[in-house]
Amino acid sequence: MLYLHIPFCKQKCSYCNFHFSTSLTFKDEMLSAMKKEIFLRKDELQNKTIKSLYFGGGTPSLLKVDELNSLMDEVLKYFVFDPDIEITLEANPDDLDAQFLKVLANSPVNRLSIGTQSFFDEDLKLMNRAHNAGEAEDSIKRAQDFGFENISIDLIYGSPSSNFDIWKENLRKVIALSVPHISSYALTVEPKTALNQWIQQRKVAAPKESEQHEEFSYMVDFLKDHGFDHYEISNFGKPGFHSRHNSAYWKSHEYLGIGPSAHSYNGSNERSWNIANNRRYIDALNQNTLAKESEILTEKEQFNEMMMIGLRTMWGVDLQQMEGKFNDYIQEEFQKNTAPKLDSGILIIENGHLRIPEKHWFLADGIASDLFIL
């Protein structure tokens, strides 16, 4: 599994704290550096057959299709694409014009993840998105016209610019547009963002958790009624359209992340991450070195991560896998901490897997953290 981080955006969304630059000055240098990183790290993936390639960011759709193809050609020098590979491009609606899509449709990219966020201008203005409501809808229809069926869209709920009626209409739009996958997140207020500053200055009201919970609960029931599987807290897919890439993350498979701020995992106990600075990333690779850090996860850290990731999904935590992985102390603490939650129904065991009932998923992170061993 391979992730390529494209660290460029047209403008900064008010809620975003991801690593990117709004300047394309170093774009060519960045792409050359990423190709060099692919070469230098080609032996870190044990499996040379890639089942998922994901262009994330940032905004990968700012690149020309020739540039995307060039990165894929570099990957193919050292790896083989699985015949059924899923190649995802994150894209903003305003980038998906007919000319771009016509060329993209003839590339290996076969899945689009479109940063729609909302079909309403009041939401998009608060978020400082580069597209408007009309482009949000038109980009999906246009992508479908050019043969893209495997489409995911992002939606944000619980915005102070929105309300329950607007949220319901957003979801109805998804069904009307026949979108087979949705990633949906509550609007969160991150430090050092414009949204956080506006709230501190009382220019914008803070999101209300009670309203977000209500909108989340409605979304779960609505999408299940329309044939979606709720397979991870924030992800809903029609059968056959679950994100293979993200599902592999949640199942703790190995992955290699290329580009500034990208993370990697060896599938066992080692995690690494690249520096979140474009210039220093490029300069290091110009010297044939990697600007990255790594850590070896302790047994407790591996356990805590298994709880955090597994309990966010419909699959839950495989208890048989856990028994052979952790020492007696961790197993005893696990039994002690889960017992009261099993008694109360906050946790359940089904088919050898520990899960959180769906009605409690909105609180899953807190439930998982209660099981952490410190």
JSON list of N, CA, C and O in Angstrom, two decimals, residues 264-290:
[
{"chain": "A", "resi": 264, "resn": "SER", "atom": "N", "xyz": [4.51, 6.34, 7.62]},
{"chain": "A", "resi": 264, "resn": "SER", "atom": "CA", "xyz": [4.68, 4.96, 7.17]},
{"chain": "A", "resi": 264, "resn": "SER", "atom": "C", "xyz": [4.60, 4.01, 8.36]},
{"chain": "A", "resi": 264, "resn": "SER", "atom": "O", "xyz": [4.84, 4.41, 9.50]},
{"chain": "A", "resi": 265, "resn": "TYR", "atom": "N", "xyz": [4.29, 2.74, 8.06]},
{"chain": "A", "resi": 265, "resn": "TYR", "atom": "CA", "xyz": [4.14, 1.73, 9.11]},
{"chain": "A", "resi": 265, "resn": "TYR", "atom": "C", "xyz": [4.56, 0.39, 8.55]},
{"chain": "A", "resi": 265, "resn": "TYR", "atom": "O", "xyz": [4.19, 0.04, 7.42]},
{"chain": "A", "resi": 266, "resn": "ASN", "atom": "N", "xyz": [5.34, -0.37, 9.32]},
{"chain": "A", "resi": 266, "resn": "ASN", "atom": "CA", "xyz": [5.85, -1.64, 8.80]},
{"chain": "A", "resi": 266, "resn": "ASN", "atom": "C", "xyz": [4.92, -2.82, 9.06]},
{"chain": "A", "resi": 266, "resn": "ASN", "atom": "O", "xyz": [5.28, -3.98, 8.78]},
{"chain": "A", "resi": 267, "resn": "GLY", "atom": "N", "xyz": [3.73, -2.56, 9.58]},
{"chain": "A", "resi": 267, "resn": "GLY", "atom": "CA", "xyz": [2.76, -3.62, 9.83]},
{"chain": "A", "resi": 267, "resn": "GLY", "atom": "C", "xyz": [2.98, -4.36, 11.12]},
{"chain": "A", "resi": 267, "resn": "GLY", "atom": "O", "xyz": [2.23, -5.28, 11.47]},
{"chain": "A", "resi": 268, "resn": "SER", "atom": "N", "xyz": [4.01, -3.94, 11.89]},
{"chain": "A", "resi": 268, "resn": "SER", "atom": "CA", "xyz": [4.32, -4.63, 13.14]},
{"chain": "A", "resi": 268, "resn": "SER", "atom": "C", "xyz": [4.53, -3.65, 14.28]},
{"chain": "A", "resi": 268, "resn": "SER", "atom": "O", "xyz": [3.62, -3.38, 15.07]},
{"chain": "A", "resi": 269, "resn": "ASN", "atom": "N", "xyz": [5.74, -3.08, 14.34]},
{"chain": "A", "resi": 269, "resn": "ASN", "atom": "CA", "xyz": [6.05, -2.26, 15.52]},
{"chain": "A", "resi": 269, "resn": "ASN", "atom": "C", "xyz": [6.83, -0.99, 15.21]},
{"chain": "A", "resi": 269, "resn": "ASN", "atom": "O", "xyz": [7.28, -0.31, 16.13]},
{"chain": "A", "resi": 270, "resn": "GLU", "atom": "N", "xyz": [7.02, -0.66, 13.94]},
{"chain": "A", "resi": 270, "resn": "GLU", "atom": "CA", "xyz": [7.79, 0.54, 13.61]},
{"chain": "A", "resi": 270, "resn": "GLU", "atom": "C", "xyz": [6.95, 1.52, 12.79]},
{"chain": "A", "resi": 270, "resn": "GLU", "atom": "O", "xyz": [6.31, 1.15, 11.82]},
{"chain": "A", "resi": 271, "resn": "ARG", "atom": "N", "xyz": [6.98, 2.77, 13.22]},
{"chain": "A", "resi": 271, "resn": "ARG", "atom": "CA", "xyz": [6.27, 3.84, 12.53]},
{"chain": "A", "resi": 271, "resn": "ARG", "atom": "C", "xyz": [7.27, 4.96, 12.23]},
{"chain": "A", "resi": 271, "resn": "ARG", "atom": "O", "xyz": [8.16, 5.25, 13.04]},
{"chain": "A", "resi": 272, "resn": "SER", "atom": "N", "xyz": [7.12, 5.59, 11.08]},
{"chain": "A", "resi": 272, "resn": "SER", "atom": "CA", "xyz": [8.00, 6.71, 10.74]},
{"chain": "A", "resi": 272, "resn": "SER", "atom": "C", "xyz": [7.20, 7.82, 10.09]},
{"chain": "A", "resi": 272, "resn": "SER", "atom": "O", "xyz": [6.08, 7.60, 9.61]},
{"chain": "A", "resi": 273, "resn": "TRP", "atom": "N", "xyz": [7.76, 9.02, 10.07]},
{"chain": "A", "resi": 273, "resn": "TRP", "atom": "CA", "xyz": [7.07, 10.16, 9.48]},
{"chain": "A", "resi": 273, "resn": "TRP", "atom": "C", "xyz": [8.10, 11.13, 8.92]},
{"chain": "A", "resi": 273, "resn": "TRP", "atom": "O", "xyz": [9.17, 11.34, 9.49]},
{"chain": "A", "resi": 274, "resn": "ASN", "atom": "N", "xyz": [7.76, 11.71, 7.78]},
{"chain": "A", "resi": 274, "resn": "ASN", "atom": "CA", "xyz": [8.64, 12.68, 7.13]},
{"chain": "A", "resi": 274, "resn": "ASN", "atom": "C", "xyz": [8.44, 14.07, 7.73]},
{"chain": "A", "resi": 274, "resn": "ASN", "atom": "O", "xyz": [7.36, 14.39, 8.24]},
{"chain": "A", "resi": 275, "resn": "ILE", "atom": "N", "xyz": [9.46, 14.88, 7.62]},
{"chain": "A", "resi": 275, "resn": "ILE", "atom": "CA", "xyz": [9.40, 16.24, 8.12]},
{"chain": "A", "resi": 275, "resn": "ILE", "atom": "C", "xyz": [8.29, 17.03, 7.41]},
{"chain": "A", "resi": 275, "resn": "ILE", "atom": "O", "xyz": [8.07, 16.86, 6.20]},
{"chain": "A", "resi": 276, "resn": "ALA", "atom": "N", "xyz": [7.57, 17.85, 8.15]},
{"chain": "A", "resi": 276, "resn": "ALA", "atom": "CA", "xyz": [6.48, 18.65, 7.59]},
{"chain": "A", "resi": 276, "resn": "ALA", "atom": "C", "xyz": [7.00, 20.03, 7.18]},
{"chain": "A", "resi": 276, "resn": "ALA", "atom": "O", "xyz": [6.57, 21.06, 7.69]},
{"chain": "A", "resi": 277, "resn": "ASN", "atom": "N", "xyz": [7.97, 20.03, 6.28]},
{"chain": "A", "resi": 277, "resn": "ASN", "atom": "CA", "xyz": [8.56, 21.27, 5.79]},
{"chain": "A", "resi": 277, "resn": "ASN", "atom": "C", "xyz": [9.04, 21.01, 4.36]},
{"chain": "A", "resi": 277, "resn": "ASN", "atom": "O", "xyz": [9.94, 20.19, 4.14]},
{"chain": "A", "resi": 278, "resn": "ASN", "atom": "N", "xyz": [8.43, 21.69, 3.39]},
{"chain": "A", "resi": 278, "resn": "ASN", "atom": "CA", "xyz": [8.72, 21.40, 1.99]},
{"chain": "A", "resi": 278, "resn": "ASN", "atom": "C", "xyz": [10.19, 21.62, 1.62]},
{"chain": "A", "resi": 278, "resn": "ASN", "atom": "O", "xyz": [10.81, 20.79, 0.96]},
{"chain": "A", "resi": 279, "resn": "ARG", "atom": "N", "xyz": [10.74, 22.75, 2.03]},
{"chain": "A", "resi": 279, "resn": "ARG", "atom": "CA", "xyz": [12.10, 23.09, 1.64]},
{"chain": "A", "resi": 279, "resn": "ARG", "atom": "C", "xyz": [13.11, 22.11, 2.24]},
{"chain": "A", "resi": 279, "resn": "ARG", "atom": "O", "xyz": [14.02, 21.63, 1.55]},
{"chain": "A", "resi": 280, "resn": "ARG", "atom": "N", "xyz": [12.95, 21.80, 3.51]},
{"chain": "A", "resi": 280, "resn": "ARG", "atom": "CA", "xyz": [13.89, 20.89, 4.17]},
{"chain": "A", "resi": 280, "resn": "ARG", "atom": "C", "xyz": [13.75, 19.48, 3.64]},
{"chain": "A", "resi": 280, "resn": "ARG", "atom": "O", "xyz": [14.75, 18.74, 3.53]},
{"chain": "A", "resi": 281, "resn": "TYR", "atom": "N", "xyz": [12.53, 19.10, 3.28]},
{"chain": "A", "resi": 281, "resn": "TYR", "atom": "CA", "xyz": [12.30, 17.78, 2.66]},
{"chain": "A", "resi": 281, "resn": "TYR", "atom": "C", "xyz": [13.05, 17.68, 1.33]},
{"chain": "A", "resi": 281, "resn": "TYR", "atom": "O", "xyz": [13.78, 16.71, 1.08]},
{"chain": "A", "resi": 282, "resn": "ILE", "atom": "N", "xyz": [12.89, 18.70, 0.49]},
{"chain": "A", "resi": 282, "resn": "ILE", "atom": "CA", "xyz": [13.55, 18.71, -0.81]},
{"chain": "A", "resi": 282, "resn": "ILE", "atom": "C", "xyz": [15.07, 18.73, -0.65]},
{"chain": "A", "resi": 282, "resn": "ILE", "atom": "O", "xyz": [15.80, 17.97, -1.32]},
{"chain": "A", "resi": 283, "resn": "ASP", "atom": "N", "xyz": [15.57, 19.60, 0.22]},
{"chain": "A", "resi": 283, "resn": "ASP", "atom": "CA", "xyz": [17.02, 19.73, 0.40]},
{"chain": "A", "resi": 283, "resn": "ASP", "atom": "C", "xyz": [17.65, 18.42, 0.87]},
{"chain": "A", "resi": 283, "resn": "ASP", "atom": "O", "xyz": [18.74, 18.05, 0.43]},
{"chain": "A", "resi": 284, "resn": "ALA", "atom": "N", "xyz": [16.97, 17.71, 1.76]},
{"chain": "A", "resi": 284, "resn": "ALA", "atom": "CA", "xyz": [17.50, 16.44, 2.25]},
{"chain": "A", "resi": 284, "resn": "ALA", "atom": "C", "xyz": [17.62, 15.43, 1.11]},
{"chain": "A", "resi": 284, "resn": "ALA", "atom": "O", "xyz": [18.64, 14.75, 0.96]},
{"chain": "A", "resi": 285, "resn": "LEU", "atom": "N", "xyz": [16.58, 15.34, 0.29]},
{"chain": "A", "resi": 285, "resn": "LEU", "atom": "CA", "xyz": [16.60, 14.36, -0.79]},
{"chain": "A", "resi": 285, "resn": "LEU", "atom": "C", "xyz": [17.58, 14.75, -1.89]},
{"chain": "A", "resi": 285, "resn": "LEU", "atom": "O", "xyz": [18.14, 13.88, -2.57]},
{"chain": "A", "resi": 286, "resn": "ASN", "atom": "N", "xyz": [17.84, 16.05, -2.05]},
{"chain": "A", "resi": 286, "resn": "ASN", "atom": "CA", "xyz": [18.88, 16.47, -2.98]},
{"chain": "A", "resi": 286, "resn": "ASN", "atom": "C", "xyz": [20.25, 15.97, -2.53]},
{"chain": "A", "resi": 286, "resn": "ASN", "atom": "O", "xyz": [21.18, 15.85, -3.34]},
{"chain": "A", "resi": 287, "resn": "GLN", "atom": "N", "xyz": [20.37, 15.68, -1.24]},
{"chain": "A", "resi": 287, "resn": "GLN", "atom": "CA", "xyz": [21.61, 15.13, -0.68]},
{"chain": "A", "resi": 287, "resn": "GLN", "atom": "C", "xyz": [21.51, 13.60, -0.50]},
{"chain": "A", "resi": 287, "resn": "GLN", "atom": "O", "xyz": [22.35, 13.00, 0.17]},
{"chain": "A", "resi": 288, "resn": "ASN", "atom": "N", "xyz": [20.48, 13.03, -1.12]},
{"chain": "A", "resi": 288, "resn": "ASN", "atom": "CA", "xyz": [20.26, 11.57, -1.03]},
{"chain": "A", "resi": 288, "resn": "ASN", "atom": "C", "xyz": [20.05, 11.08, 0.40]},
{"chain": "A", "resi": 288, "resn": "ASN", "atom": "O", "xyz": [20.46, 9.97, 0.76]},
{"chain": "A", "resi": 289, "resn": "THR", "atom": "N", "xyz": [19.44, 11.94, 1.22]},
{"chain": "A", "resi": 289, "resn": "THR", "atom": "CA", "xyz": [19.10, 11.55, 2.59]},
{"chain": "A", "resi": 289, "resn": "THR", "atom": "C", "xyz": [17.61, 11.73, 2.82]},
{"chain": "A", "resi": 289, "resn": "THR", "atom": "O", "xyz": [16.93, 12.41, 2.04]},
{"chain": "A", "resi": 290, "resn": "LEU", "atom": "N", "xyz": [17.13, 11.15, 3.90]},
{"chain": "A", "resi": 290, "resn": "LEU", "atom": "CA", "xyz": [15.70, 11.21, 4.23]},
{"chain": "A", "resi": 290, "resn": "LEU", "atom": "C", "xyz": [15.49, 12.08, 5.45]},
{"chain": "A", "resi": 290, "resn": "LEU", "atom": "O", "xyz": [16.13, 11.85, 6.49]}
]
